Amino acid sequence: MEERILTLINETNRNIFLTGKAGTGKTTLLHKIIETSYKNTVVVAPTGIAALNARGVTIHSQFQLPFASFLPTFDSPPIANEFFRFENRQSLKKHFQMHRNKQQVIKNMELLIVDEVSMLRADVLDAMDFMMQFIRKDRRPFGGVQVLFIGDLLQLPPVVKQEEWEVLKHYYTGMYFFQSQVISQYPLLYIELEKIYRQTDGVFISILNHLRDNKLTQEDLRQLASHVRPEFAKQHKNEYITLTTHNHKADMMNQEELEKLTSPLFSYEADVVGDFPEYLYPIEKVIQLKEGARVMFIKNDPSGEHLFFNGKMGTVVALGEKEVSVALDDGITIDVERYEWENVRYKVNDTSKDIEEERLGTFTQYPLRLAWAITIHKSQGLTFEKAVLDLASVFASGQAYVAFSRLRSLDGLVLLSSVTQNGIDNDEKVIDYADNKATEEEMLQACREGRIDFLRECILKTFDWQSLLEEWYTHSHNYIGDLGNKNAYKSWAMQQYARVKAMVAVSEKFNKQLLGYFQSPTPIPTIFERILKAVAYFSPLLETIWYELLYVETKVAGLKKVKEFSKELKELDDSLTEVIKKLFRLEQMVVLLQSQTPFSKENIQPKKLEAMRFRLIERVLTALKNEQLFANPPKVGIPEEKTKKDKKEKISTYDITLQLWQQNKTVAEIAKERMFTEGTIYGHLAKLIERGILSTEIIEAIFTTEEINELEALFESEEDLSTIKGIYEKANEKYDYGRLRLFKEYFLSKR
């Protein structure tokens, strides 16, 4: 099953829903897909904590979606009042003015993984789909990106207020992601993992299956009734964790038990570095512990020794200023190390055009949580040997199933009250949707057909160079007027355009020929042979164009008054790099298909592209040295002669901060390097915004989308902006004055 799923991901473009009962290894498979897929992959989730656990980002931050409901239409007007807001397709467009880096990530994306999909609302998915089509200029679902949805729909459901539903029900039959318009029109390949790793107890597995399907039998209820032992639970709080429905219940129980301990109280504060917003905190910023406290690990052992895992229970046996020792329930005592969580965003590598993670900030804390009690919500994904279930106040479909399925067997189960079918039913719509599960034969057919479709699509993309031609046309016809040093390259640009035009004419004929092969019973080996011949034909042509471009790009790098020219050349370089990358990737795919070798990150890499670039840059440097343009090799080009005034000019303190900011340094890093306070650096950035420099980029890097929306509302409501004290107080001191002054300049600049 796992191999087939990896084949569908790596060798087809099918959109997939991957599900499975609790304990079937969905998260493990998710990590394997991320580790092995060669595709440009982005991981998102509906909430911040879910995104952090999946090492991804939230849907709203990645796709710049507002926190509003979405009406999938142009006709109905957007709605806004003090309680809720609705965007339609037209009003949503105003949120698509995003930073170039974010646009590049979306345009270069090949595989989107959506984790914890049970919480994803249908309207949010339709908004995401509309945005991806808009940015990628591709009307196919999700702009042509392959999407893998992962989750168990019988776990936490999407949240929608009744007032919202009164409007949304005119567009949707329900709020589950599969009820979105995009999924209704373009159904997913539904794959269910069936082997259960968490439970081996046949009776318990049977009860869990009946609970999922709303078919608890009298025998099931009798079995569960034998585990109702409220008095036993009170006497064994240190051995059994209690799973309850509400935060206040869990917090109260943990606090009461902690206060009963007579040992000294120790507090441990997390180290937060860079951009790590509070809503992403995976655990309390300050943890309070005493010797004797029951705790639970919330991460797996990063050392590789597997001493503990997410959900492992233990008791604190020793504490110090920088020391926490925990005796695990299996008898082993360990010194707990602090764990570092990362807040990341995605960016496109300038050279390879691969999507990479960029670390924005870190949160370092002991991976421990008080564990006399925990909410069912926070228990999702965990495994317990022993647990007390408090299900009296179950309020959402799926809660009871999540709670029961955390246990390995009935042996460790204690119930505080009797279980009845009433009140713990799962949504029938979800159960009905499970009827779409693909059979073994349907999966095989999806692999066979998907491979051919994917190969055809790769060929079309690889040899579609129309946009490259248009870019060279625009560039070559943009030498008008006195452009300084740029004018010297006008004839060069026309020659390059002519080369590209001739090459594109051949590629179009080749594409038509290959499409004809796919529409006729042409043997696949013949198609492979033609592709490899095409790669051999076009590679030297592209290499010549790339060499010429790199030569000019390097030659003008040190000249003055060529900033815009250099920017144009860089954009042409980016586009050409992407064309060559796709060509070499297609070549690798064909070779692997010929040898029947599975695609993976290991065997589909841009090594050939990187080698060609390195070789061409070496040639460029050699050529420029031979022309004696490199008196001092690190200085490229011939700078204009400096005047005395130039020599005396000093860079302003704001410009120094700007240079460091443009090197992707955080405010904290700049402050440390310049030995200023962070407040001073925020002041510099505010001055840069006042001067009209990098306004949106600075704000988007420092504030989350939620914070931007909140602050815009606060500033809009404030009549007197001569002071920001009022906003500081209205925000409950959430933002320091430095950040508020920065946002004030941004807000005023927009006006």
XYZ file of C-alpha atoms in Angstrom:
751
model
C 0.000 0.000 0.000
C 2.747 2.462 0.980
C 4.679 1.896 -2.270
C 1.525 2.432 -4.333
C 0.782 5.697 -2.542
C 4.350 6.916 -3.124
C 3.987 5.993 -6.815
C 0.744 7.973 -7.062
C 2.446 10.972 -5.467
C 5.704 10.873 -7.428
C 4.619 9.518 -10.808
C 1.103 10.921 -11.286
C -0.685 14.206 -10.721
C -3.788 12.697 -9.074
C -5.356 14.590 -6.184
C -5.696 12.211 -3.241
C -7.464 11.928 0.093
C -5.381 9.713 2.378
C -7.226 8.595 5.472
C -7.280 5.761 7.963
C -8.500 4.896 11.393
C -6.592 6.095 14.430
C -3.233 4.326 14.713
C -2.846 3.364 11.037
C 0.330 5.411 10.495
C -0.933 8.466 8.580
C 1.575 10.822 10.207
C 4.459 8.399 9.631
C 3.569 8.156 5.945
C 3.253 11.945 5.714
C 6.842 12.333 6.928
C 8.060 9.676 4.481
C 6.381 11.458 1.556
C 8.020 14.754 2.531
C 11.426 13.077 2.885
C 11.322 11.163 -0.405
C 9.306 13.213 -2.908
C 11.327 15.154 -5.477
C 8.419 17.525 -6.133
C 8.418 21.103 -4.874
C 6.345 20.459 -1.766
C 4.496 22.759 0.624
C 2.778 21.483 3.790
C -0.175 23.365 5.275
C -2.770 22.742 7.988
C -5.930 24.515 9.187
C -4.501 25.624 12.562
C -1.169 26.903 13.833
C -0.461 23.969 16.156
C -1.420 21.413 13.485
C 0.899 23.207 11.043
C 3.726 23.253 13.591
C 3.352 19.514 14.231
C 3.436 18.819 10.480
C 6.450 21.147 10.009
C 4.392 23.348 7.742
C 2.471 26.624 7.799
C -1.179 27.557 8.172
C -3.446 27.679 5.134
C -4.343 31.295 5.865
C -0.734 32.494 6.086
C 0.535 30.577 3.044
C -2.296 31.696 0.780
C -2.877 35.091 2.389
C -6.542 34.381 3.068
C -8.494 36.732 5.351
C -10.194 35.372 8.461
C -13.631 35.498 6.929
C -16.172 33.132 5.432
C -16.094 32.733 1.650
C -18.970 32.816 -0.830
C -17.887 30.955 -4.010
C -19.508 33.453 -6.377
C -19.037 36.832 -8.045
C -22.729 37.681 -7.748
C -23.543 37.866 -4.038
C -22.037 40.979 -2.438
C -19.546 40.600 0.419
C -21.078 40.880 3.897
C -19.567 42.453 6.991
C -20.946 43.297 10.415
C -19.696 43.279 13.992
C -20.104 39.487 14.267
C -18.781 38.027 11.002
C -17.510 38.810 7.528
C -18.072 37.158 4.148
C -15.825 37.609 1.126
C -16.862 36.748 -2.429
C -14.555 36.016 -5.367
C -14.282 39.679 -6.321
C -13.553 41.020 -2.837
C -11.106 38.176 -2.148
C -8.887 39.340 -5.022
C -7.735 42.375 -3.058
C -5.913 40.014 -0.699
C -3.846 38.544 -3.543
C -1.383 41.461 -3.672
C 1.381 39.455 -2.047
C 5.149 39.621 -1.767
C 7.047 38.303 -4.797
C 8.630 35.495 -2.759
C 5.215 34.179 -1.707
C 3.988 34.365 -5.311
C 7.073 32.478 -6.475
C 6.433 29.710 -3.948
C 2.851 29.297 -5.186
C 3.923 29.386 -8.845
C 6.702 26.819 -8.297
C 4.607 24.524 -6.107
C 4.096 20.992 -7.463
C 2.714 19.136 -4.453
C 0.554 20.634 -1.721
C -0.033 18.519 1.397
C -2.982 19.514 3.598
C -2.747 17.809 7.003
C -5.474 17.447 9.669
C -8.059 17.925 6.935
C -10.976 17.012 9.218
C -10.851 20.611 10.513
C -10.712 22.206 7.032
C -13.898 24.063 6.105
C -15.357 23.723 2.611
C -15.454 27.484 2.003
C -11.804 27.910 3.050
C -10.799 25.204 0.571
C -12.747 26.914 -2.226
C -11.066 30.229 -1.363
C -7.658 28.515 -1.484
C -8.513 26.923 -4.838
C -9.624 30.267 -6.304
C -6.449 31.981 -5.095
C -4.175 29.276 -6.540
C -5.911 29.439 -9.922
C -5.612 33.242 -9.894
C -1.909 33.436 -8.948
C -0.840 30.539 -11.202
C -3.055 31.732 -14.092
C -4.324 28.164 -14.479
C -8.056 27.364 -14.382
C -7.573 23.730 -13.386
C -8.371 22.717 -9.792
C -5.770 24.234 -7.436
C -4.062 25.844 -10.412
C -2.789 22.475 -11.644
C -0.979 21.648 -8.374
C -1.270 18.080 -7.090
C -2.939 18.094 -3.658
C -2.701 15.386 -1.008
C -5.274 15.691 1.783
C -4.469 13.735 4.962
C -6.654 13.158 7.994
C -9.377 11.172 9.699
C -12.793 12.751 9.165
C -14.107 11.078 12.303
C -11.787 13.182 14.406
C -12.165 16.938 15.021
C -14.787 18.470 12.667
C -14.707 21.942 11.069
C -16.122 24.770 13.194
C -18.856 27.030 11.799
C -21.154 29.368 13.716
C -24.891 29.101 13.170
C -25.042 32.699 11.856
C -22.413 31.836 9.242
C -24.177 28.626 8.257
C -27.432 30.525 7.616
C -25.619 32.220 4.712
C -23.279 29.398 3.645
C -26.047 26.790 3.385
C -27.168 28.444 0.144
C -23.848 27.341 -1.422
C -22.883 24.188 0.487
C -24.528 20.976 1.677
C -22.159 20.927 4.647
C -18.832 22.282 5.866
C -16.545 19.249 5.507
C -13.771 19.763 2.978
C -15.218 17.140 0.599
C -18.398 19.256 0.396
C -16.470 22.129 -1.197
C -17.376 23.032 -4.759
C -13.933 22.132 -6.100
C -14.023 18.597 -4.623
C -17.673 18.088 -5.584
C -16.777 18.865 -9.217
C -13.419 17.061 -9.226
C -13.596 14.053 -6.855
C -10.469 12.841 -5.086
C -8.922 9.395 -5.174
C -9.976 8.125 -1.728
C -7.308 5.869 -0.157
C -7.687 4.332 3.289
C -4.856 2.853 5.336
C -6.294 -0.226 6.999
C -3.521 -1.880 9.023
C -3.811 -0.715 12.645
C -0.501 -0.355 14.492
C -1.779 1.148 17.759
C -4.204 -1.607 18.820
C -3.835 -5.383 18.628
C -6.777 -6.302 20.886
C -9.395 -7.760 18.509
C -12.360 -7.014 20.805
C -11.267 -3.393 21.252
C -10.687 -2.922 17.508
C -14.209 -4.240 16.878
C -15.685 -1.745 19.370
C -13.751 1.123 17.765
C -14.997 0.135 14.297
C -18.594 -0.006 15.530
C -18.131 3.376 17.217
C -16.879 4.886 13.938
C -19.893 3.563 12.046
C -22.523 4.517 14.693
C -23.278 0.805 15.198
C -22.393 0.028 18.806
C -23.943 -3.331 19.737
C -25.383 -4.384 23.078
C -22.301 -6.563 23.546
C -20.074 -3.523 22.926
C -22.004 -1.494 25.517
C -21.787 -4.381 28.003
C -18.003 -4.579 27.504
C -17.644 -0.828 28.035
C -19.940 -0.838 31.084
C -17.503 -3.156 32.852
C -14.911 -0.357 32.685
C -17.045 2.276 34.477
C -15.052 2.778 37.715
C -15.221 6.390 38.973
C -13.920 5.539 42.476
C -10.961 3.626 41.009
C -10.147 6.692 38.876
C -9.987 8.953 41.945
C -7.562 6.600 43.686
C -5.216 6.139 40.699
C -4.746 9.668 39.329
C -0.986 9.206 39.228
C -1.241 6.112 37.051
C -4.022 7.061 34.636
C -4.258 10.257 32.589
C -7.778 11.718 32.374
C -9.081 12.686 28.932
C -11.813 15.303 29.245
C -13.827 17.509 26.919
C -12.991 21.077 27.962
C -9.804 23.039 28.661
C -11.048 24.431 31.977
C -11.673 20.907 33.303
C -8.170 19.703 32.410
C -6.499 22.893 33.686
C -8.378 22.768 36.992
C -7.495 19.117 37.607
C -3.807 19.691 36.794
C -3.616 22.780 39.026
C -5.357 21.044 41.943
C -3.013 18.055 41.796
C 0.073 20.275 41.457
C -0.942 22.298 44.540
C -1.317 19.104 46.591
C 2.407 18.423 46.215
C 4.510 19.901 49.052
C 7.802 20.043 47.122
C 9.164 23.434 45.900
C 7.719 24.975 42.723
C 10.101 25.553 39.791
C 9.282 27.738 36.781
C 10.913 27.330 33.369
C 10.507 30.034 30.734
C 10.860 29.271 27.034
C 13.491 30.995 24.899
C 11.730 32.678 21.976
C 14.021 33.903 19.195
C 12.989 35.714 16.032
C 9.455 35.497 14.668
C 7.492 32.943 16.661
C 3.994 34.373 17.332
C 2.168 33.433 20.513
C -0.645 31.619 18.719
C 1.963 29.103 17.498
C 3.337 28.275 20.947
C 3.227 24.458 21.133
C 3.201 24.579 24.943
C 2.966 27.175 27.702
C 5.730 29.781 27.578
C 6.285 29.264 31.314
C 6.065 25.695 32.645
C 5.591 25.180 36.380
C 6.732 21.858 37.852
C 7.235 20.171 41.209
C 8.902 16.920 42.145
C 6.189 14.282 42.001
C 4.262 15.991 39.185
C 2.795 13.767 36.503
C 3.984 14.873 33.070
C 3.623 13.841 29.460
C 6.172 14.256 26.682
C 4.777 16.132 23.692
C 7.570 15.263 21.223
C 9.464 12.156 20.169
C 13.023 11.647 21.411
C 15.211 13.620 18.927
C 18.377 11.736 19.966
C 17.373 8.626 18.036
C 17.529 6.495 21.205
C 13.687 6.278 21.366
C 13.643 6.766 25.154
C 10.353 8.664 24.942
C 7.682 9.586 22.415
C 4.772 11.981 21.979
C 2.342 10.898 24.738
C 4.859 9.032 26.928
C 4.004 9.434 30.637
C 6.299 9.896 33.606
C 6.842 11.521 37.006
C 9.195 14.397 37.812
C 11.867 13.125 40.244
C 14.411 15.974 40.324
C 14.396 19.680 39.494
C 17.009 22.408 39.382
C 17.484 25.788 37.746
C 18.460 24.108 34.492
C 17.641 20.502 35.262
C 14.514 18.387 34.866
C 14.643 14.634 35.514
C 11.677 12.389 34.762
C 11.125 8.760 35.752
C 9.241 7.117 32.907
C 6.453 4.691 33.713
C 8.567 1.815 32.412
C 11.226 2.460 35.079
C 13.838 4.448 33.127
C 14.891 7.864 34.504
C 16.135 10.475 32.030
C 17.441 14.036 32.157
C 15.143 15.957 29.842
C 16.729 18.293 27.296
C 15.016 21.389 25.965
C 13.459 20.967 22.533
C 13.562 23.538 19.741
C 10.463 24.146 17.625
C 10.843 26.119 14.391
C 8.506 28.607 12.755
C 9.190 28.402 9.025
C 8.021 29.876 5.780
C 8.679 28.696 2.253
C 10.938 30.386 -0.287
C 12.255 29.560 -3.759
C 15.979 28.820 -4.104
C 17.420 31.345 -6.577
C 19.665 28.776 -8.255
C 17.755 25.489 -8.307
C 14.206 26.978 -8.155
C 13.377 24.356 -5.528
C 11.045 25.298 -2.699
C 12.927 25.372 0.595
C 12.099 26.079 4.219
C 13.318 29.341 5.724
C 13.538 29.524 9.509
C 11.852 32.635 10.898
C 12.074 31.941 14.602
C 12.414 29.308 17.312
C 10.685 28.355 20.550
C 12.849 26.346 22.953
C 11.269 24.688 25.979
C 11.121 21.384 27.848
C 8.755 19.168 25.807
C 6.607 18.421 28.857
C 3.027 19.088 29.882
C 1.308 18.478 33.230
C -0.584 15.256 32.671
C -3.037 14.362 35.347
C -5.524 15.481 32.679
C -5.599 16.585 29.036
C -8.360 17.599 26.641
C -9.506 15.141 23.999
C -8.577 17.783 21.422
C -4.927 17.857 22.567
C -4.799 14.066 22.788
C -5.339 13.699 19.031
C -2.414 11.777 17.560
C -1.223 10.460 20.950
C -1.129 6.905 22.330
C -1.729 5.933 25.972
C -1.384 2.652 27.846
C -3.816 3.774 30.567
C -6.460 6.506 30.543
C -9.617 7.649 32.308
C -12.251 8.932 29.866
C -14.605 11.701 30.997
C -17.204 11.735 28.213
C -20.181 13.215 30.073
C -19.911 16.561 28.241
C -19.067 15.375 24.721
C -20.138 18.213 22.415
C -18.798 17.389 18.936
C -19.109 14.407 16.647
C -15.937 12.360 16.704
C -14.853 13.361 20.231
C -15.744 10.014 21.804
C -14.029 8.090 19.007
C -10.855 10.179 19.367
C -10.816 9.543 23.118
C -11.315 5.765 22.901
C -8.851 5.342 20.040
C -5.984 6.889 22.062
C -5.721 3.632 24.048
C -3.822 0.534 23.015
C -6.306 -1.903 24.578
C -9.330 -2.272 26.839
C -6.995 -3.259 29.697
C -5.978 0.370 30.253
C -9.507 1.840 29.953
C -11.419 3.432 32.840
C -14.718 5.283 32.295
C -16.222 7.844 34.682
C -19.776 7.211 33.440
C -21.761 4.806 31.281
C -21.602 5.062 27.503
C -24.699 5.194 25.304
C -24.946 5.575 21.541
C -26.901 8.818 22.014
C -24.673 11.876 21.975
C -21.556 10.188 20.620
C -22.752 9.545 17.077
C -20.471 10.385 14.180
C -21.770 12.460 11.270
C -23.606 10.276 8.746
C -22.301 12.463 5.887
C -18.759 11.439 6.792
C -19.687 7.778 7.025
C -21.418 7.983 3.618
C -18.363 9.671 2.064
C -16.292 6.636 3.100
C -18.187 4.652 0.437
C -15.917 6.381 -2.108
C -12.905 4.380 -0.914
C -10.868 3.123 -3.886
C -10.530 -0.607 -4.451
C -7.179 -2.250 -5.167
C -8.038 -2.410 -8.885
C -9.055 1.271 -8.955
C -5.735 2.222 -7.385
C -3.823 0.158 -9.959
C -5.793 1.783 -12.763
C -5.121 5.236 -11.284
C -1.387 4.434 -11.312
C -1.434 3.192 -14.929
C -3.502 6.029 -16.358
C -1.977 8.637 -14.070
C 1.571 7.838 -15.226
C 0.679 8.428 -18.884
C -1.251 11.626 -18.119
C 1.575 12.882 -15.917
C 4.216 12.152 -18.560
C 2.164 13.958 -21.210
C 1.710 16.955 -18.904
C 5.441 17.024 -18.076
C 6.291 17.023 -21.784
C 3.882 19.869 -22.528
C 5.273 21.940 -19.655
C 8.881 21.119 -20.488
C 8.710 22.239 -24.106
C 6.240 25.113 -23.692
C 8.604 28.069 -23.892
C 6.141 30.721 -25.016
C 6.455 32.724 -21.793
C 10.273 32.649 -22.143
C 9.921 34.007 -25.683
C 7.585 36.767 -24.481
C 10.040 37.796 -21.757
C 12.907 38.046 -24.251
C 10.685 39.975 -26.672
C 9.750 42.461 -23.936
C 13.366 42.826 -22.853
C 14.805 43.237 -26.363
C 12.215 45.908 -27.235
C 12.830 47.847 -24.039
C 15.979 49.727 -25.140
C 14.330 53.093 -25.768
C 15.809 56.483 -24.912
C 19.006 57.205 -23.000
C 19.501 54.160 -20.788
C 23.157 54.707 -19.939
C 25.216 51.513 -19.803
C 22.236 49.408 -20.888
C 22.262 50.863 -24.430
C 25.524 49.074 -25.207
C 23.667 45.727 -25.084
C 20.770 46.482 -27.431
C 22.120 44.459 -30.364
C 23.056 41.629 -27.987
C 19.478 41.493 -26.706
C 18.091 41.312 -30.253
C 20.481 38.444 -31.096
C 19.417 36.566 -27.960
C 15.747 37.099 -28.797
C 16.337 35.734 -32.307
C 18.032 32.624 -30.852
C 15.157 32.020 -28.447
C 12.555 32.592 -31.169
C 14.169 30.038 -33.501
C 14.457 27.489 -30.699
C 10.835 27.976 -29.594
C 9.600 27.429 -33.148
C 11.267 23.995 -33.156
C 9.968 23.157 -29.657
C 6.378 23.891 -30.720
C 6.665 21.472 -33.637
C 8.153 18.856 -31.344
C 5.344 19.282 -28.819
C 2.718 18.764 -31.533
C 4.533 15.660 -32.742
C 4.639 14.164 -29.246
C 0.976 14.950 -28.622
C 0.217 13.068 -31.814
C 2.113 10.084 -30.435
C -0.072 10.066 -27.311
C -3.251 10.188 -29.394
C -2.211 7.167 -31.455
C -1.094 3.668 -30.404
C 2.580 4.641 -30.442
C 4.761 2.359 -28.282
C 5.985 4.070 -25.116
C 9.654 3.174 -25.887
C 9.350 5.210 -29.118
C 8.123 8.225 -27.142
C 11.001 7.815 -24.686
C 13.502 7.712 -27.551
C 12.104 10.918 -29.094
C 12.246 12.713 -25.732
C 15.907 11.815 -25.162
C 16.791 12.954 -28.687
C 14.981 16.243 -28.057
C 16.929 16.790 -24.837
C 20.185 16.148 -26.706
C 19.137 18.648 -29.420
C 17.970 21.499 -27.182
C 20.595 21.251 -24.410
C 23.473 22.894 -26.351
C 21.136 25.614 -27.694
C 19.969 26.474 -24.192
C 23.539 26.314 -22.885
C 24.654 28.905 -25.452
C 21.806 31.270 -24.537
C 22.512 30.797 -20.831
C 26.242 31.444 -21.262
C 25.565 34.699 -23.119
C 23.114 35.790 -20.435
C 25.452 34.960 -17.534
C 28.293 36.746 -19.331
C 26.358 40.007 -19.629
C 24.812 39.621 -16.172
C 28.277 39.293 -14.612
C 29.872 41.990 -16.760
C 27.400 44.707 -15.776
C 27.184 43.719 -12.095
C 29.771 46.284 -10.989
C 28.601 49.177 -13.154
C 26.529 52.105 -11.950
C 23.095 53.135 -13.197
C 22.210 49.569 -14.182
C 19.991 48.558 -11.267
C 16.859 48.026 -13.384
C 18.893 46.421 -16.175
C 20.449 43.954 -13.714
C 16.995 43.185 -12.358
C 15.713 42.412 -15.880
C 18.689 40.131 -16.535
C 18.121 38.330 -13.231
C 14.467 37.680 -14.145
C 15.527 36.316 -17.549
C 18.085 34.122 -15.776
C 15.385 32.793 -13.421
C 13.083 31.901 -16.322
C 15.837 30.239 -18.337
C 16.994 28.260 -15.293
C 13.453 26.937 -14.832
C 13.272 25.866 -18.504
C 16.575 23.966 -18.287
C 15.643 22.421 -14.934
C 12.423 20.993 -16.407
C 14.295 19.655 -19.441
C 16.854 17.795 -17.327
C 14.164 16.526 -14.960
C 12.171 15.070 -17.871
C 15.339 13.368 -19.087
C 15.866 11.808 -15.632
C 12.239 10.651 -15.501
C 12.489 8.891 -18.853
C 15.698 7.112 -17.837
C 14.046 5.946 -14.590
C 10.896 4.798 -16.395
C 13.019 2.835 -18.859
C 14.698 0.998 -15.978
C 11.421 0.739 -13.996
C 12.996 2.574 -11.064
C 10.646 4.490 -8.708
C 10.956 8.284 -8.690
C 12.389 9.802 -5.505
C 14.278 12.807 -4.198
C 17.493 10.780 -4.375
C 17.348 10.020 -8.095
C 15.629 13.154 -9.430
C 17.881 16.012 -8.427
C 19.042 19.205 -10.163
C 22.696 18.043 -10.125
C 23.076 18.337 -13.897
C 21.599 21.847 -13.810
C 23.932 22.931 -11.004
C 26.932 21.419 -12.798
C 26.070 23.293 -16.004
C 25.673 26.593 -14.152
C 29.006 26.138 -12.370
C 30.720 25.266 -15.661
C 29.263 28.309 -17.434
C 30.196 30.715 -14.641
C 33.775 29.395 -14.782
C 33.806 30.105 -18.532
C 32.393 33.600 -17.963
C 35.004 34.476 -15.342
C 37.801 33.163 -17.548
C 36.538 35.172 -20.528
C 36.250 38.379 -18.502
C 39.726 37.936 -17.059
C 41.094 37.452 -20.546
C 39.485 40.751 -21.526
C 41.299 42.328 -18.569
C 38.050 43.482 -17.039
C 38.960 41.865 -13.740
C 41.881 43.788 -12.362
C 40.598 42.648 -8.993
C 38.492 39.471 -9.534
C 35.968 40.019 -6.731
C 34.980 43.406 -8.268
C 32.969 42.649 -11.376
C 32.591 45.288 -14.127
C 34.123 48.764 -14.493
C 32.744 51.156 -11.894
C 32.622 54.817 -12.747
C 35.464 56.872 -11.298
C 34.685 57.999 -7.773
C 34.697 61.709 -6.998
C 36.008 63.173 -3.785
C 32.421 63.640 -2.706
C 31.803 59.899 -3.175
C 34.710 59.038 -0.920
C 33.449 61.261 1.869
C 29.856 60.019 1.673
C 28.744 57.877 4.598
C 25.919 55.370 4.568
C 23.108 56.473 6.889
C 22.216 54.344 9.896
C 18.840 53.594 8.281
C 20.502 52.318 5.105
C 22.795 50.029 7.110
C 19.725 48.529 8.769
C 18.100 48.242 5.329
C 21.117 46.342 3.950
C 20.994 43.868 6.837
C 17.224 43.510 6.435
C 17.687 42.704 2.742
C 20.030 39.897 3.819
C 16.935 38.290 5.440
C 18.121 39.046 8.984
C 15.523 39.348 11.739
C 15.095 42.427 13.926
C 16.799 40.577 16.796
C 19.778 39.623 14.600
C 20.149 43.187 13.278
C 19.934 44.595 16.806
C 22.590 42.157 18.011
C 24.910 42.832 15.049
C 24.561 46.630 15.351
C 24.505 46.529 19.167
C 21.234 48.442 19.312
C 18.006 47.608 21.099
C 15.256 45.972 19.063
C 13.181 49.131 19.659
C 15.826 51.188 17.832
C 15.766 48.811 14.861
C 11.969 49.013 14.731
C 12.447 52.793 14.628
C 14.807 52.446 11.645
C 12.300 50.236 9.824
C 9.545 52.762 10.559
C 11.718 55.477 8.996
C 12.252 53.284 5.903
C 8.487 52.832 5.569
C 8.067 56.607 5.911
C 10.514 56.964 2.999
C 8.401 54.516 0.953
C 10.900 51.642 1.071
C 9.820 47.990 1.441
C 6.613 48.941 3.273
C 4.545 45.798 2.700
C 7.551 43.454 2.791
C 8.613 44.684 6.237
C 5.121 44.437 7.709
C 4.451 40.944 6.295
C 7.746 39.675 7.685
C 7.230 41.071 11.187
C 3.489 40.599 11.665
C 1.308 37.596 10.958
C -1.802 37.974 8.778
C -3.970 37.744 11.904
C -1.950 40.499 13.597
C -2.133 42.737 10.516
C -5.920 42.375 10.368
C -6.232 43.029 14.110
C -3.974 46.094 14.051
C -5.650 47.577 10.969
C -8.993 47.359 12.766
C -7.522 48.974 15.904
C -5.903 51.844 13.989
C -9.079 52.405 11.944
C -11.096 52.764 15.148
C -8.640 55.199 16.778
C -9.467 58.874 16.222
C -6.237 60.350 17.607
C -3.084 58.772 16.146
C -0.717 61.346 17.611
C -0.112 58.817 20.379
C -0.335 55.034 20.301
C -1.015 54.586 24.003
C -4.718 53.998 23.336
C -3.998 51.225 20.842
C -1.416 49.703 23.200
C -4.084 49.462 25.897
C -6.855 48.276 23.542
C -4.594 45.428 22.401
C -4.133 44.433 26.076
C -0.401 45.238 25.840
C -0.008 42.414 23.307
C 2.286 44.530 21.083
C 5.243 46.533 22.357
C 5.566 50.217 21.464
C 8.332 49.602 18.920
C 6.158 47.293 16.804
C 3.137 49.607 17.169
C 5.133 52.643 15.959
C 6.294 50.582 12.992
C 2.730 49.584 12.119
C 1.562 53.184 12.569
C 3.958 54.341 9.810
C 2.690 51.538 7.563
C -0.935 52.453 8.308
C -0.335 56.161 7.610
C 1.602 55.379 4.405
C -1.409 53.456 3.060
C -3.582 56.513 3.609
